[in-house]
CSV table of C-alpha atoms in Angstrom, one decimal:
chain,number,residue,atom,x,y,z
A,1,MET,CA,0.0,-16.4,-6.3
A,2,PRO,CA,-2.2,-14.7,-9.2
A,3,GLN,CA,-1.9,-10.9,-9.5
A,4,MET,CA,-3.9,-8.7,-7.1
A,5,ARG,CA,-6.4,-6.7,-9.0
A,6,VAL,CA,-6.6,-3.2,-8.1
A,7,LEU,CA,-9.6,-0.4,-9.1
A,8,LEU,CA,-8.8,3.4,-8.6
A,9,ALA,CA,-11.3,6.0,-8.1
A,10,ASP,CA,-10.3,9.9,-8.2
A,11,ASP,CA,-12.0,12.8,-10.0
A,12,HIS,CA,-8.4,14.0,-10.9
A,13,PRO,CA,-6.5,12.8,-13.7
A,14,ILE,CA,-3.2,13.2,-12.4
A,15,VAL,CA,-3.7,11.4,-9.2
A,16,LEU,CA,-5.1,8.5,-11.3
A,17,MET,CA,-2.1,8.4,-13.3
A,18,GLY,CA,0.3,8.9,-10.3
A,19,VAL,CA,-1.0,6.2,-8.5
A,20,ARG,CA,-1.2,4.1,-11.7
A,21,GLU,CA,2.3,4.5,-12.1
A,22,ILE,CA,3.2,3.4,-8.3
A,23,ILE,CA,0.9,0.2,-8.7
A,24,GLU,CA,2.8,-1.0,-12.1
A,25,ARG,CA,6.0,-1.1,-10.6
A,26,ASP,CA,5.5,-4.1,-9.0
A,27,PRO,CA,4.1,-7.3,-11.8
A,28,ARG,CA,2.4,-8.4,-8.5
A,29,PHE,CA,-0.4,-6.0,-8.9
A,30,LYS,CA,-2.7,-5.2,-12.3
A,31,VAL,CA,-4.4,-1.9,-12.4
A,32,VAL,CA,-8.3,-3.0,-13.9
A,33,GLY,CA,-10.2,-0.1,-14.0
A,34,GLU,CA,-10.9,3.6,-12.9
A,35,ALA,CA,-13.2,5.8,-11.9
A,36,MET,CA,-13.8,9.7,-11.7
A,37,SER,CA,-17.1,9.5,-9.5
A,38,SER,CA,-18.6,7.7,-7.0
A,39,SER,CA,-21.4,6.5,-9.6
A,40,GLU,CA,-18.5,5.1,-12.2
A,41,LEU,CA,-17.4,3.5,-9.3
A,42,ILE,CA,-19.7,1.2,-8.0
A,43,ALA,CA,-20.5,0.1,-11.4
A,44,LYS,CA,-17.2,-0.4,-12.0
A,45,VAL,CA,-16.7,-2.9,-8.8
A,46,SER,CA,-19.6,-4.8,-9.8
A,47,GLN,CA,-18.2,-5.3,-13.2
A,48,LEU,CA,-14.8,-6.1,-12.5
A,49,SER,CA,-14.7,-7.8,-8.9
A,50,PRO,CA,-11.5,-6.0,-7.6
A,51,ASP,CA,-9.3,-7.1,-4.7
A,52,VAL,CA,-8.6,-3.9,-3.8
A,53,ILE,CA,-10.2,-0.4,-4.3
A,54,ILE,CA,-8.0,2.6,-4.0
A,55,THR,CA,-10.7,5.9,-3.9
A,56,ASP,CA,-10.6,9.5,-2.8
A,57,TYR,CA,-12.1,10.9,0.0
A,58,ASN,CA,-14.1,13.5,-1.7
A,59,MET,CA,-15.2,13.4,-4.8
A,60,PRO,CA,-18.1,13.6,-7.1
A,61,GLY,CA,-21.1,12.1,-6.0
A,62,ASP,CA,-25.0,11.8,-5.9
A,63,GLU,CA,-28.2,11.3,-4.5
A,64,GLN,CA,-27.6,7.5,-4.4
A,65,TYR,CA,-23.7,6.9,-3.3
A,66,GLY,CA,-22.5,10.3,-2.1
A,67,ASP,CA,-18.4,10.0,-1.4
A,68,GLY,CA,-16.7,10.2,1.8
A,69,THR,CA,-18.3,7.9,4.9
A,70,ARG,CA,-21.2,7.9,3.0
A,71,LEU,CA,-19.5,6.0,-0.3
A,72,VAL,CA,-17.3,3.8,2.1
A,73,GLU,CA,-20.6,2.9,3.8
A,74,TYR,CA,-22.1,1.8,0.8
A,75,LEU,CA,-19.3,0.1,-0.2
A,76,ARG,CA,-18.6,-2.3,2.8
A,77,ARG,CA,-22.3,-2.9,3.0
A,78,HIS,CA,-22.7,-4.4,-0.6
A,79,PHE,CA,-19.0,-5.2,-1.6
A,80,PRO,CA,-17.2,-6.8,1.8
A,81,GLU,CA,-14.8,-8.4,-0.2
A,82,PRO,CA,-12.6,-6.1,-1.8
A,83,ARG,CA,-10.1,-4.3,0.7
A,84,VAL,CA,-10.4,-0.5,0.7
A,85,LEU,CA,-7.7,1.8,0.9
A,86,ILE,CA,-8.8,5.8,1.0
A,87,LEU,CA,-6.6,8.6,-0.4
A,88,THR,CA,-6.8,11.8,1.5
A,89,VAL,CA,-5.4,15.4,2.7
A,90,ILE,CA,-8.1,15.3,5.6
A,91,SER,CA,-6.2,14.2,8.5
A,92,ASN,CA,-9.3,14.7,11.6
A,93,PRO,CA,-8.8,11.8,14.0
A,94,GLN,CA,-12.4,11.0,14.7
A,95,ILE,CA,-13.4,10.8,10.6
A,96,LEU,CA,-9.7,8.5,10.4
A,97,THR,CA,-11.1,6.5,13.4
A,98,TRP,CA,-15.1,6.6,11.7
A,99,LEU,CA,-13.4,5.1,8.5
A,100,TYR,CA,-11.4,2.3,10.1
A,101,GLU,CA,-14.5,1.2,12.3
A,102,LEU,CA,-16.4,1.3,9.0
A,103,GLY,CA,-13.7,-1.5,7.9
A,104,ILE,CA,-11.9,-0.1,5.2
A,105,SER,CA,-8.4,-1.7,5.3
A,106,GLY,CA,-6.2,1.6,5.4
A,107,VAL,CA,-5.7,5.3,4.9
A,108,ILE,CA,-3.3,6.8,2.9
A,109,SER,CA,-2.6,10.3,3.4
A,110,LYS,CA,-1.7,12.7,-0.3
A,111,ASN,CA,0.6,15.2,1.6
A,112,ALA,CA,2.7,11.5,3.1
A,113,GLY,CA,3.7,10.2,-0.6
A,114,LEU,CA,1.6,7.9,-2.9
A,115,GLU,CA,4.4,5.5,-2.2
A,116,GLN,CA,3.0,4.2,0.8
A,117,ILE,CA,0.3,2.8,-1.4
A,118,LEU,CA,2.6,0.3,-2.4
A,119,VAL,CA,3.7,-0.6,1.0
A,120,ALA,CA,-0.1,-1.2,2.4
A,121,LEU,CA,-0.3,-3.4,-1.3
A,122,ASP,CA,2.6,-5.3,-0.4
A,123,ALA,CA,1.0,-6.1,3.0
A,124,PHE,CA,-1.9,-7.2,1.5
A,125,TYR,CA,-0.2,-9.2,-0.9
A,126,ARG,CA,1.3,-11.0,2.4
A,127,GLU,CA,-2.1,-11.6,3.8
A,128,GLY,CA,-1.0,-9.3,6.5
A,129,HIS,CA,-2.8,-6.4,8.3
A,130,TYR,CA,-1.7,-2.6,7.0
A,131,GLN,CA,-2.4,0.3,8.7
A,132,LEU,CA,-0.2,3.6,9.0
A,133,ASP,CA,-1.6,6.8,10.9
A,134,PRO,CA,-1.3,9.6,8.6
A,135,LEU,CA,-1.4,11.9,11.6
A,136,GLU,CA,2.6,10.5,11.5
A,137,GLY,CA,3.5,12.5,8.6
A,138,ASP,CA,5.9,11.4,5.8
A,139,THR,CA,8.8,8.6,6.9
A,140,SER,CA,10.9,9.4,3.9
A,141,ALA,CA,14.6,10.4,3.9
A,142,ASP,CA,16.6,12.3,2.3
A,143,THR,CA,18.0,10.1,-1.1
A,144,ASP,CA,22.1,11.0,0.3
A,145,GLU,CA,20.8,9.5,3.7
A,146,ILE,CA,19.2,6.6,2.2
A,147,SER,CA,22.4,5.8,0.5
A,148,GLN,CA,24.3,5.9,3.6
A,149,ARG,CA,21.9,4.0,5.4
A,150,LEU,CA,22.0,1.0,2.4
A,151,SER,CA,26.2,0.9,2.4
A,152,GLN,CA,26.8,-0.1,5.9
A,153,LEU,CA,24.6,-3.3,4.8
A,154,SER,CA,27.1,-6.4,4.0
A,155,VAL,CA,26.7,-8.0,0.6
A,156,LYS,CA,24.1,-11.0,2.0
A,157,GLU,CA,22.4,-8.7,4.1
A,158,PHE,CA,21.5,-6.4,0.5
A,159,GLU,CA,20.6,-9.5,-0.9
A,160,VAL,CA,18.0,-10.4,1.6
A,161,LEU,CA,16.6,-6.9,1.8
A,162,ARG,CA,16.5,-7.1,-2.5
A,163,LEU,CA,14.6,-10.1,-2.2
A,164,PHE,CA,12.1,-9.4,0.6
A,165,ALA,CA,11.6,-5.8,-1.0
A,166,SER,CA,10.5,-8.0,-4.1
A,167,GLY,CA,7.8,-9.6,-2.4
A,168,LEU,CA,9.1,-12.9,-1.2
A,169,SER,CA,8.4,-14.1,2.5
A,170,VAL,CA,11.4,-14.8,5.1
A,171,SER,CA,11.2,-18.3,4.6
A,172,GLU,CA,10.9,-17.9,0.7
A,173,VAL,CA,13.9,-15.7,0.4
A,174,ALA,CA,15.6,-18.9,3.1
A,175,GLN,CA,14.5,-21.2,0.1
A,176,SER,CA,15.7,-18.9,-2.8
A,177,LEU,CA,19.2,-18.7,-1.2
A,178,ASN,CA,19.7,-22.2,-0.1
A,179,ARG,CA,19.8,-20.7,3.5
A,180,SER,CA,18.0,-21.5,6.9
A,181,ILE,CA,14.6,-19.7,7.7
A,182,LYS,CA,16.7,-18.7,11.4
A,183,THR,CA,19.8,-17.6,8.8
A,184,ILE,CA,17.6,-15.2,7.1
A,185,SER,CA,15.7,-13.8,10.2
A,186,THR,CA,18.9,-13.0,11.5
A,187,LEU,CA,19.9,-11.0,8.6
A,188,LYS,CA,17.1,-9.1,8.2
A,189,ILE,CA,16.9,-8.1,11.6
A,190,SER,CA,20.9,-7.1,11.4
A,191,SER,CA,19.6,-5.2,8.2
A,192,MET,CA,16.9,-3.4,10.1
A,193,ARG,CA,18.8,-2.5,12.8
A,194,LYS,CA,21.5,-0.6,10.4
A,195,LEU,CA,18.6,1.3,8.7
A,196,ASN,CA,17.2,2.6,11.8
A,197,VAL,CA,13.8,1.4,10.6
A,198,ASP,CA,11.7,-0.9,13.2
A,199,SER,CA,8.6,-2.4,11.4
A,200,ASP,CA,8.4,-4.3,8.1
A,201,GLN,CA,6.6,-1.3,6.8
A,202,ALA,CA,9.2,1.2,7.3
A,203,LEU,CA,11.5,-1.2,6.0
A,204,LEU,CA,9.4,-1.5,2.4
A,205,ILE,CA,9.4,2.6,2.2
A,206,LEU,CA,12.8,2.9,2.4
A,207,CYS,CA,13.4,0.5,-0.3
A,208,ILE,CA,10.8,2.1,-2.4
A,209,LYS,CA,12.6,5.4,-1.6
A,210,ALA,CA,15.9,3.7,-2.6
A,211,ASN,CA,14.6,2.1,-5.7
A,212,LEU,CA,15.1,-1.6,-5.1
A,213,PHE,CA,11.9,-2.4,-6.8
A,214,ALA,CA,13.4,-1.5,-9.7
């Protein structure tokens, strides 16, 4: 599968820098452009045709495009193909529900940690669905605790987890390790049980925290 093209939009340069750094950890994803206003975002979407748009909810707008839900409405109406991720500190349930009704693919809470972006992109890359409720807060764990949990894995379990974290599907991991899909699935499930995670998203967050993508 070719690289997934990502367009970023935020009016804070340090946020853009941080998001770009997170995305560029994974060679499957490429940042093709950045914007610091609604007008610049719309122009670059037209020019660059990204696969994913990651945009701040609150940023300088104008009469034509505005920001917030107005900007999102414009994006979904005129550019229905790219997936849209919203970066925000807003936790109002009604706004979040409305954003999803507009057709966005996910909301990333700036308070919960931007590493969620890589988890969302991974879900998109695998043709899966991503949705994390930002009201749930940060699911990260202390580094020592993560190391202790990882130490419980067998060599085979750790290798399956490492390959899964690199972006391979269960069937691709099975092919890479020359094992059956059933065996790999069993190892993945046992790894998740030992790590005390109950979803692929939670598993990938833990992998990011443990720097298994490096």
